[in-house]
XYZ file of C-alpha atoms in Angstrom:
616
model
C 0.000 0.000 0.000
C 2.908 2.304 0.741
C 4.247 1.741 -2.772
C 0.870 2.766 -4.243
C 0.429 5.936 -2.201
C 1.173 8.165 -5.201
C -1.089 6.253 -7.607
C -3.119 8.522 -9.867
C -6.889 8.611 -9.778
C -9.105 9.752 -12.616
C -10.197 13.377 -12.375
C -11.694 15.176 -15.414
C -10.643 18.516 -13.904
C -7.019 17.446 -13.442
C -6.594 16.019 -16.943
C -8.292 19.124 -18.421
C -5.872 21.357 -16.517
C -2.856 19.287 -17.508
C -3.573 18.673 -21.194
C -5.459 21.910 -21.807
C -2.186 23.713 -21.177
C -0.527 21.671 -23.972
C -2.620 22.657 -27.028
C -0.056 21.612 -29.666
C 0.325 18.133 -28.179
C -3.463 17.749 -28.001
C -3.845 19.002 -31.594
C -1.234 16.540 -32.866
C -2.967 13.614 -31.166
C -6.402 14.787 -32.399
C -5.155 14.831 -35.986
C -3.681 11.347 -35.545
C -7.014 9.951 -34.257
C -9.138 11.797 -36.826
C -6.835 10.691 -39.651
C -7.126 7.031 -38.669
C -10.834 6.882 -37.809
C -11.902 9.441 -40.428
C -10.356 7.380 -43.215
C -12.074 4.276 -41.880
C -15.459 6.059 -41.717
C -14.991 7.256 -45.308
C -14.407 3.674 -46.503
C -17.563 2.525 -44.702
C -19.531 5.312 -46.374
C -18.271 4.260 -49.813
C -19.098 0.598 -49.063
C -22.646 1.560 -48.088
C -23.140 3.715 -51.170
C -21.897 0.935 -53.469
C -23.851 -1.794 -51.635
C -20.676 -3.588 -50.517
C -21.148 -3.255 -46.748
C -21.712 -6.990 -46.174
C -19.136 -8.056 -48.749
C -16.306 -5.966 -47.231
C -17.260 -6.411 -43.564
C -14.464 -8.862 -42.702
C -11.895 -6.674 -44.428
C -13.082 -3.541 -42.607
C -13.090 -5.392 -39.260
C -9.421 -6.313 -39.739
C -8.666 -2.672 -40.603
C -10.438 -1.415 -37.451
C -8.481 -3.850 -35.249
C -5.224 -2.614 -36.760
C -6.288 1.026 -36.321
C -7.124 0.481 -32.633
C -3.791 -1.296 -32.090
C -1.938 1.548 -33.786
C -3.771 4.220 -31.775
C -2.564 2.691 -28.511
C -3.794 1.413 -25.129
C -6.900 3.623 -24.747
C -8.360 2.434 -28.027
C -7.299 -1.142 -27.358
C -9.343 -1.003 -24.123
C -12.221 0.507 -26.131
C -11.941 -2.301 -28.682
C -11.873 -4.919 -25.929
C -15.125 -3.505 -24.595
C -16.729 -3.591 -28.046
C -15.536 -7.174 -28.644
C -17.946 -8.371 -25.961
C -20.935 -6.344 -27.163
C -22.841 -8.354 -29.794
C -25.643 -5.826 -29.419
C -23.351 -3.163 -30.911
C -21.043 -5.008 -33.323
C -21.610 -7.537 -36.143
C -19.986 -10.993 -35.720
C -17.023 -10.224 -38.018
C -16.099 -7.209 -35.890
C -16.529 -9.169 -32.648
C -14.163 -11.856 -33.921
C -11.457 -9.415 -34.988
C -11.675 -7.102 -31.973
C -11.412 -10.142 -29.673
C -7.836 -10.547 -30.937
C -6.983 -7.253 -29.247
C -6.926 -9.216 -25.972
C -3.433 -10.512 -26.711
C -2.154 -9.262 -30.073
C -0.311 -6.146 -28.904
C 3.283 -5.095 -29.595
C 5.650 -5.494 -26.665
C 7.917 -2.791 -25.212
C 11.674 -3.421 -24.642
C 12.528 -5.998 -21.972
C 15.273 -3.750 -20.575
C 12.650 -1.099 -19.752
C 10.423 -3.713 -18.064
C 13.270 -5.084 -15.919
C 14.371 -1.563 -14.978
C 10.788 -0.792 -13.913
C 10.719 -3.893 -11.645
C 13.976 -2.877 -9.922
C 12.868 0.748 -9.562
C 9.420 -0.115 -8.170
C 10.556 -2.834 -5.738
C 13.891 -1.207 -4.854
C 15.669 -4.527 -5.329
C 17.876 -5.972 -8.069
C 16.324 -8.516 -10.412
C 18.834 -11.188 -9.304
C 17.849 -10.710 -5.658
C 14.184 -11.381 -6.363
C 14.208 -14.042 -9.081
C 16.397 -17.048 -9.794
C 15.140 -16.993 -13.398
C 12.989 -14.755 -15.623
C 11.744 -15.502 -19.126
C 13.919 -13.540 -21.600
C 10.816 -12.172 -23.342
C 7.164 -11.581 -22.385
C 4.776 -14.518 -22.256
C 1.870 -12.170 -23.101
C 1.333 -8.500 -23.885
C -1.832 -6.851 -22.602
C -3.165 -3.370 -23.314
C -1.668 -1.832 -20.157
C 1.384 -4.034 -19.598
C 3.178 -7.271 -20.366
C 3.707 -10.490 -18.435
C 6.878 -12.487 -17.703
C 7.232 -15.986 -16.245
C 9.705 -16.105 -13.363
C 10.860 -18.178 -10.391
C 11.215 -16.637 -6.934
C 14.696 -17.063 -5.494
C 13.625 -17.493 -1.876
C 11.021 -20.256 -2.431
C 11.382 -21.577 -5.963
C 7.705 -20.691 -6.588
C 6.854 -20.100 -10.274
C 5.111 -16.741 -10.693
C 3.657 -14.403 -13.295
C 5.078 -10.870 -13.187
C 3.030 -8.133 -14.850
C 4.851 -4.886 -15.647
C 3.132 -1.657 -16.717
C 3.905 -0.024 -20.047
C 6.115 3.072 -19.699
C 4.391 6.434 -20.253
C 0.950 4.836 -20.439
C -0.689 7.100 -17.847
C 0.274 10.214 -19.807
C -1.030 8.740 -23.089
C -4.344 7.565 -21.610
C -4.918 10.910 -19.865
C -4.516 12.803 -23.141
C -6.863 10.447 -25.001
C -9.597 10.778 -22.402
C -9.216 14.554 -22.435
C -9.929 14.493 -26.197
C -12.707 11.881 -25.958
C -14.443 13.982 -23.266
C -14.419 16.903 -25.689
C -16.293 14.772 -28.251
C -18.688 13.633 -25.481
C -19.558 17.249 -24.635
C -20.423 17.931 -28.278
C -22.625 14.803 -28.475
C -24.486 15.765 -25.281
C -25.079 19.264 -26.620
C -25.953 18.679 -30.273
C -27.004 15.031 -30.826
C -30.647 14.827 -29.718
C -31.403 11.167 -30.518
C -28.813 9.946 -27.958
C -30.653 10.240 -24.624
C -27.874 8.747 -22.453
C -25.428 11.120 -20.771
C -22.346 10.317 -22.865
C -19.984 12.231 -20.554
C -21.052 10.092 -17.602
C -20.342 6.911 -19.569
C -16.925 8.219 -20.647
C -16.018 9.179 -17.071
C -17.141 5.769 -15.773
C -15.040 3.970 -18.389
C -12.043 6.245 -17.745
C -12.318 5.702 -13.994
C -12.142 1.935 -14.501
C -9.128 2.214 -16.804
C -7.304 4.373 -14.234
C -8.072 1.780 -11.546
C -6.412 -0.814 -13.777
C -3.267 1.320 -13.781
C -2.856 0.741 -10.034
C -1.611 -2.841 -9.653
C -1.897 -2.746 -5.843
C -5.635 -2.140 -6.311
C -5.754 -5.084 -8.719
C -3.985 -7.266 -6.135
C -6.547 -6.266 -3.501
C -9.331 -7.104 -5.960
C -7.803 -10.556 -6.512
C -7.563 -11.181 -2.764
C -11.200 -10.153 -2.207
C -12.376 -12.229 -5.193
C -10.534 -15.304 -3.887
C -12.023 -14.895 -0.416
C -15.584 -14.640 -1.777
C -15.640 -17.187 -4.594
C -12.704 -19.622 -4.441
C -14.484 -21.605 -1.701
C -15.821 -23.789 -4.532
C -13.540 -26.680 -5.475
C -13.832 -26.004 -9.221
C -12.833 -22.300 -9.081
C -9.180 -21.224 -8.879
C -7.875 -17.727 -8.110
C -4.067 -17.230 -8.020
C -2.327 -16.036 -4.838
C -0.653 -12.609 -4.698
C 2.972 -12.142 -3.591
C 2.710 -8.824 -1.776
C 6.430 -8.317 -1.157
C 6.950 -8.155 -4.915
C 3.916 -6.059 -5.864
C 3.707 -2.294 -6.351
C 1.791 0.340 -8.304
C 3.401 -0.786 -11.597
C 4.488 -4.381 -10.844
C 2.174 -7.269 -9.933
C 3.513 -10.694 -8.912
C 1.078 -13.591 -8.607
C 1.007 -17.374 -8.664
C 1.603 -18.868 -12.135
C -1.420 -20.812 -13.454
C -0.983 -23.533 -16.075
C -4.063 -23.718 -18.243
C -5.781 -23.477 -21.612
C -7.872 -20.546 -22.805
C -11.575 -21.285 -22.646
C -12.087 -20.645 -26.370
C -9.544 -23.345 -27.354
C -12.084 -26.160 -27.419
C -9.970 -28.877 -29.079
C -7.051 -28.319 -26.707
C -9.397 -28.518 -23.704
C -11.140 -31.672 -24.892
C -7.808 -33.358 -25.671
C -7.163 -33.225 -21.901
C -10.410 -35.113 -21.215
C -12.236 -31.947 -20.113
C -15.581 -30.547 -21.337
C -15.969 -26.893 -22.316
C -19.643 -26.878 -21.265
C -18.774 -28.055 -17.742
C -16.274 -25.201 -17.433
C -18.749 -22.671 -18.860
C -21.397 -23.859 -16.390
C -18.889 -23.344 -13.588
C -18.299 -19.827 -14.954
C -22.031 -19.093 -15.094
C -22.677 -20.305 -11.543
C -19.697 -18.314 -10.260
C -20.834 -15.245 -12.220
C -24.347 -15.485 -10.748
C -22.865 -15.619 -7.239
C -20.726 -12.598 -8.122
C -23.612 -10.590 -9.553
C -26.448 -11.538 -7.224
C -24.981 -12.840 -3.969
C -22.063 -10.621 -3.008
C -22.290 -8.033 -5.804
C -18.516 -7.902 -6.436
C -17.864 -9.181 -9.936
C -15.210 -9.669 -12.606
C -16.151 -7.199 -15.328
C -13.713 -8.387 -18.011
C -14.246 -12.151 -18.487
C -12.859 -12.453 -22.036
C -11.285 -15.800 -23.086
C -7.767 -14.618 -22.188
C -8.825 -14.155 -18.573
C -10.487 -17.568 -18.166
C -8.320 -20.704 -18.167
C -9.148 -24.404 -17.943
C -6.550 -26.014 -15.663
C -5.408 -29.624 -16.295
C -7.373 -30.823 -13.232
C -10.637 -29.339 -14.558
C -10.809 -26.114 -12.568
C -11.810 -22.744 -14.003
C -9.124 -20.162 -13.269
C -9.924 -16.425 -13.216
C -7.122 -13.995 -14.114
C -6.699 -10.214 -14.440
C -8.624 -8.412 -11.710
C -8.016 -4.877 -12.924
C -11.577 -4.253 -14.098
C -14.070 -5.121 -11.362
C -17.523 -3.733 -10.613
C -20.194 -3.951 -7.932
C -23.944 -4.570 -8.132
C -25.828 -2.458 -5.563
C -27.686 -4.591 -2.996
C -31.108 -3.243 -3.985
C -30.398 -4.036 -7.633
C -29.389 -7.646 -6.829
C -32.823 -8.437 -5.442
C -34.551 -6.362 -8.128
C -32.866 -8.445 -10.864
C -34.189 -11.695 -9.340
C -37.626 -10.086 -8.979
C -37.377 -8.999 -12.614
C -36.889 -12.635 -13.656
C -40.022 -13.601 -11.640
C -42.033 -10.881 -13.387
C -40.688 -12.107 -16.736
C -41.815 -15.677 -15.960
C -45.252 -14.346 -14.919
C -45.397 -12.056 -17.979
C -46.242 -9.236 -15.603
C -45.053 -6.406 -17.831
C -46.398 -3.655 -15.597
C -44.288 -4.971 -12.693
C -41.302 -5.368 -15.067
C -41.615 -1.714 -16.059
C -41.729 -0.672 -12.373
C -38.593 -2.738 -11.718
C -36.639 -0.195 -13.738
C -37.058 2.331 -10.928
C -35.385 -0.050 -8.433
C -32.691 -0.851 -11.008
C -32.062 2.921 -11.439
C -32.776 2.712 -15.174
C -35.425 5.406 -14.914
C -35.792 8.461 -12.738
C -38.885 8.369 -10.455
C -40.624 11.133 -12.453
C -40.716 9.082 -15.698
C -44.112 7.540 -16.524
C -43.706 3.830 -17.383
C -47.167 3.498 -18.960
C -45.909 3.878 -22.592
C -43.100 1.369 -21.918
C -45.435 -1.514 -20.959
C -46.776 -2.145 -24.530
C -43.195 -2.183 -25.877
C -42.201 -4.831 -23.320
C -45.359 -6.824 -24.082
C -44.745 -6.711 -27.854
C -41.197 -8.004 -27.496
C -41.651 -10.627 -24.780
C -44.959 -12.045 -26.001
C -43.110 -12.906 -29.194
C -39.884 -14.042 -27.470
C -41.727 -16.108 -24.842
C -43.346 -18.357 -27.418
C -40.469 -20.403 -26.053
C -40.058 -21.016 -22.327
C -37.724 -18.656 -20.475
C -35.114 -21.418 -20.245
C -35.135 -21.741 -24.056
C -34.713 -18.013 -24.625
C -31.334 -17.084 -26.088
C -29.569 -14.506 -23.912
C -28.390 -12.497 -26.906
C -31.994 -12.327 -28.166
C -32.991 -10.976 -24.776
C -30.193 -8.385 -24.789
C -31.003 -7.270 -28.338
C -34.738 -6.984 -27.630
C -34.270 -5.040 -24.416
C -31.691 -2.862 -26.170
C -34.311 -1.861 -28.742
C -36.748 -0.937 -25.953
C -34.078 0.990 -24.031
C -33.197 2.918 -27.177
C -36.780 4.129 -27.734
C -37.417 5.456 -24.217
C -35.530 7.681 -21.734
C -33.530 4.870 -20.108
C -30.176 5.547 -18.511
C -28.589 2.102 -18.157
C -26.163 2.030 -15.187
C -22.600 0.916 -15.984
C -22.830 -2.133 -13.692
C -25.772 -3.495 -15.719
C -23.928 -3.164 -19.051
C -21.025 -5.083 -17.490
C -23.397 -7.819 -16.251
C -24.792 -8.257 -19.767
C -21.261 -8.358 -21.112
C -20.166 -11.060 -18.630
C -23.086 -13.396 -19.375
C -22.995 -12.735 -23.130
C -19.300 -13.700 -23.238
C -19.968 -16.946 -21.344
C -22.887 -17.854 -23.608
C -20.712 -17.080 -26.642
C -17.995 -19.437 -25.389
C -20.565 -22.186 -24.773
C -22.069 -21.788 -28.245
C -18.748 -22.866 -29.789
C -19.192 -26.245 -28.051
C -22.992 -26.516 -28.251
C -25.005 -24.362 -30.688
C -28.160 -25.068 -28.625
C -26.720 -23.870 -25.307
C -28.872 -21.312 -23.432
C -27.355 -19.303 -20.607
C -30.796 -18.650 -19.100
C -31.477 -22.391 -18.839
C -28.136 -22.849 -17.071
C -28.931 -19.921 -14.748
C -32.467 -20.915 -13.789
C -31.486 -23.459 -11.048
C -29.635 -20.682 -9.237
C -32.638 -18.327 -9.418
C -34.955 -21.127 -8.238
C -32.678 -21.937 -5.296
C -32.467 -18.284 -4.244
C -36.238 -17.858 -4.415
C -36.854 -20.999 -2.373
C -34.165 -20.515 0.279
C -33.288 -16.822 0.660
C -35.008 -15.251 3.706
C -34.723 -11.721 2.270
C -38.208 -10.074 2.432
C -38.011 -8.885 -1.188
C -37.373 -12.431 -2.435
C -40.005 -13.918 -0.117
C -42.562 -11.530 -1.681
C -41.321 -12.489 -5.151
C -41.794 -16.190 -4.314
C -45.377 -15.590 -3.126
C -46.053 -13.591 -6.279
C -44.779 -16.515 -8.356
C -46.742 -19.213 -6.500
C -50.117 -17.493 -6.001
C -52.387 -16.132 -8.711
C -55.970 -14.932 -8.295
C -56.130 -16.493 -4.817
C -55.027 -19.928 -6.066
C -51.816 -21.788 -5.331
C -49.903 -22.879 -8.441
C -48.512 -26.274 -7.463
C -46.936 -26.721 -10.889
C -44.801 -23.626 -10.261
C -43.603 -24.978 -6.902
C -42.836 -28.356 -8.477
C -40.875 -26.669 -11.268
C -38.952 -24.485 -8.801
C -38.009 -27.527 -6.722
C -36.978 -29.487 -9.824
C -34.787 -26.608 -11.018
C -33.489 -25.628 -7.575
C -32.441 -29.191 -6.787
C -30.095 -29.033 -9.809
C -28.067 -26.400 -7.930
C -25.462 -28.192 -5.829
C -25.967 -25.748 -2.929
C -29.719 -26.371 -2.719
C -30.909 -27.394 0.742
C -34.383 -28.770 1.510
C -33.946 -27.505 5.059
C -33.426 -23.929 3.880
C -36.381 -24.203 1.494
C -38.866 -25.158 4.220
C -38.127 -23.024 7.264
C -38.200 -19.454 5.835
C -41.611 -20.151 4.261
C -43.029 -21.267 7.591
C -41.635 -18.235 9.386
C -43.197 -15.982 6.781
C -46.512 -17.809 7.118
C -46.583 -17.351 10.906
C -45.521 -13.699 10.829
C -48.011 -11.411 12.702
C -48.554 -9.475 9.453
C -49.135 -12.602 7.381
C -52.932 -12.911 7.736
C -53.608 -12.444 4.026
C -51.123 -15.183 3.163
C -52.522 -17.432 5.911
C -56.011 -17.208 4.392
C -54.622 -18.347 1.029
C -52.600 -21.145 2.637
C -55.548 -22.355 4.765
C -57.711 -22.539 1.647
C -55.022 -24.504 -0.205
C -54.252 -26.760 2.776
C -57.938 -27.721 2.982
C -57.946 -28.569 -0.750
C -54.805 -30.702 -0.410
C -56.019 -32.502 2.714
C -59.319 -33.261 1.032
C -57.512 -34.508 -2.081
C -55.346 -36.829 0.022
C -58.375 -38.178 1.951
C -60.496 -38.705 -1.172
C -57.539 -40.167 -3.038
C -57.089 -42.688 -0.228
C -60.765 -43.651 -0.520
C -60.417 -44.138 -4.291
C -57.210 -46.177 -3.894
C -58.874 -48.367 -1.250
C -61.898 -48.893 -3.510
C -59.674 -49.814 -6.466
C -57.780 -52.351 -4.356
C -60.979 -54.271 -3.481
C -61.988 -57.379 -5.463
C -64.721 -56.804 -8.032
C -67.456 -58.736 -6.142
C -66.713 -56.773 -2.932
C -67.002 -53.421 -4.748
C -70.477 -54.371 -6.046
C -71.534 -55.621 -2.634
C -70.350 -52.575 -0.642
C -71.351 -49.888 -3.123
C -74.566 -51.487 -4.398
C -73.272 -51.870 -7.910
C -72.449 -48.178 -8.326
C -70.417 -48.147 -11.528
C -69.059 -44.675 -10.821
C -67.090 -45.890 -7.813
C -67.245 -44.831 -4.183
C -67.711 -41.097 -4.834
C -70.491 -39.245 -6.589
C -68.096 -36.909 -8.409
C -67.789 -36.082 -12.076
C -64.887 -37.722 -13.884
C -63.210 -34.325 -14.448
C -63.500 -33.328 -10.775
C -62.151 -36.678 -9.610
C -59.249 -36.493 -12.055
C -58.383 -32.963 -10.906
C -58.470 -34.065 -7.241
C -56.180 -37.038 -7.890
C -53.787 -34.883 -9.957
C -53.480 -32.444 -7.038
C -52.790 -35.334 -4.618
C -50.150 -36.782 -6.985
C -48.506 -33.375 -7.537
C -48.158 -32.750 -3.795
C -46.724 -36.267 -3.460
C -44.149 -35.520 -6.188
C -43.160 -32.265 -4.459
C -42.584 -34.114 -1.197
C -40.501 -36.632 -3.142
C -38.391 -33.799 -4.594
C -37.697 -32.475 -1.099
C -36.748 -35.959 0.095
C -34.428 -36.488 -2.877
C -32.333 -33.437 -1.922
C -28.844 -34.528 -0.848
C -29.244 -32.377 2.251
C -32.581 -33.945 3.234
C -32.685 -35.452 6.679
C -35.857 -36.217 8.661
C -34.205 -34.279 11.476
C -34.912 -31.058 9.532
C -38.550 -31.468 10.535
C -37.647 -31.002 14.208
C -37.198 -27.193 14.026
C -40.345 -27.047 11.891
C -42.238 -28.912 14.601
C -40.845 -26.426 17.107
C -42.169 -23.581 14.962
C -45.534 -25.324 14.840
C -45.684 -25.210 18.649
C -46.085 -21.437 18.467
C -49.624 -20.186 19.326
C -50.154 -18.749 15.857
C -49.233 -22.096 14.277
C -51.658 -23.984 16.535
C -54.440 -21.564 15.583
C -53.530 -22.030 11.914
C -53.644 -25.826 12.294
C -57.062 -25.584 13.954
C -58.409 -23.494 11.101
C -57.091 -25.984 8.536
C -58.554 -28.960 10.459
C -61.899 -27.162 10.711
C -61.914 -26.445 7.008
C -61.046 -30.048 6.132
C -63.791 -31.316 8.463
C -66.367 -29.055 6.843
C -65.382 -30.115 3.313
C -65.424 -33.845 4.129
C -68.756 -33.523 5.975
C -70.221 -31.735 2.943
C -68.920 -34.511 0.694
C -70.404 -37.188 2.948
C -73.801 -35.429 3.008
C -73.672 -35.081 -0.765
C -73.028 -38.840 -1.062
C -76.019 -39.673 1.160
C -78.403 -37.383 -0.714
C -77.355 -38.705 -4.121
C -77.573 -42.287 -2.882
């Protein structure tokens, strides 16, 4: 931390003061950028006029990648961001810009080694017994060497920052902010505050320039998420880390987009992608601290089948309120409750409170009614992103930076999976996590979302509960114990009278279904002559019910039986989990609730019995 005390932070005022006093330098750089991008824009215009836009797309994508590389680190970072945005770039551009992750020219090794000695105040020979003579990889902000620590023999990766990069990035952002001001002032059809987006992006890039901050990010990430056996996060060597030098554990592995190399080791890309999705969901929705740059170069498959995360320079956080609102948003999507979906955008900070959501509801309905011809689990994530993007573009949405980074993370993971399985759906892989959270999380917001999902028009939707349990049980952290107790506590809450009325009504229905089902099963088990003797030859069986009513009653009994079976099949199921539930049921409110259910069941069965007598 002492070595990073003079690390720069992004300040629009400071860079304006610094570079505004150097007009000739700024003018020279402006001409360089305009010359490169202006020529490219002119070629695109000619292609469009001649009808060759599609034909020349691959060629132009290669040109843009080379232009960004030539313009330096700021534009490489910009290109890296665009390479994970299929909603903004055609596939040919995505493919080419993805190569910016690694394909960067290196700077002289002598400068890198001098930087290490200057930053750590030690000679290279004192620290390392060996260092690779040239970089193993070159990133946008630095380059990486493979080395061996002298004191322990530990193999490490040493990342060294490019010389003069802070000066170059500061000047570029000064010029880009100038363009942003013009867009905000004169371009009416762009409703988003462009300056805010530029400042957010610049702030993240400046954070990446401080390697001590990156090391702290790695330590926090490891503490939160490396508790799972299939996730690996490298250790940091703090004695050999500073503002411009980062030393961490060396990880042997294969990039996640190298499918053949991964499968040749007996590993499956889809298993690794599923690990990435589950870890990403925990990052986004459990703790809120997430890796915002999960491109293939930062995700490695280790020989023992673990997924290794690298490069913790670009991290972001999901606000707590937004985490629960996102899960609630998924519930509203499943229910096709577009009015509630529109209101979610207030909690997600997409809309200011004074914006009327009424005109937005039909746009959501038009898109999702078409998209949800498939089930939610079959919905392609990119389709979802593209559709929502069209809605966001039409109305005064201001998408927070964290949300764009979430979309980017999940879109990248789905893209990697699609190489291995063209039918892969990230939403299908995510649904078990959402189901588990809804069933087990005691947070009041999620408890309300669960009730909203399970009850409709005063009726309990047993099929929804069965589906949630089926999906939730696919999550390895699902616990039947956690799924039962929070629901009971909510049911017995002093303010839960409205819910209790619904539950009493449903409990009476279920109890009656079980009792009548037992009667039917007993009747069916009797020999034919005994049935005729006992029921006076009644061909309709023991109950005077219509076939449809009887079938519905038996279906309810069977569905409840299946749900109980799902709970029992949970790896964490133990009959002992019923003990605390029984303790809860000893509470006065629970006893009153049980009495009301028993009374209701008695009334229904008595009415059935009387109905039988009268019809007989």
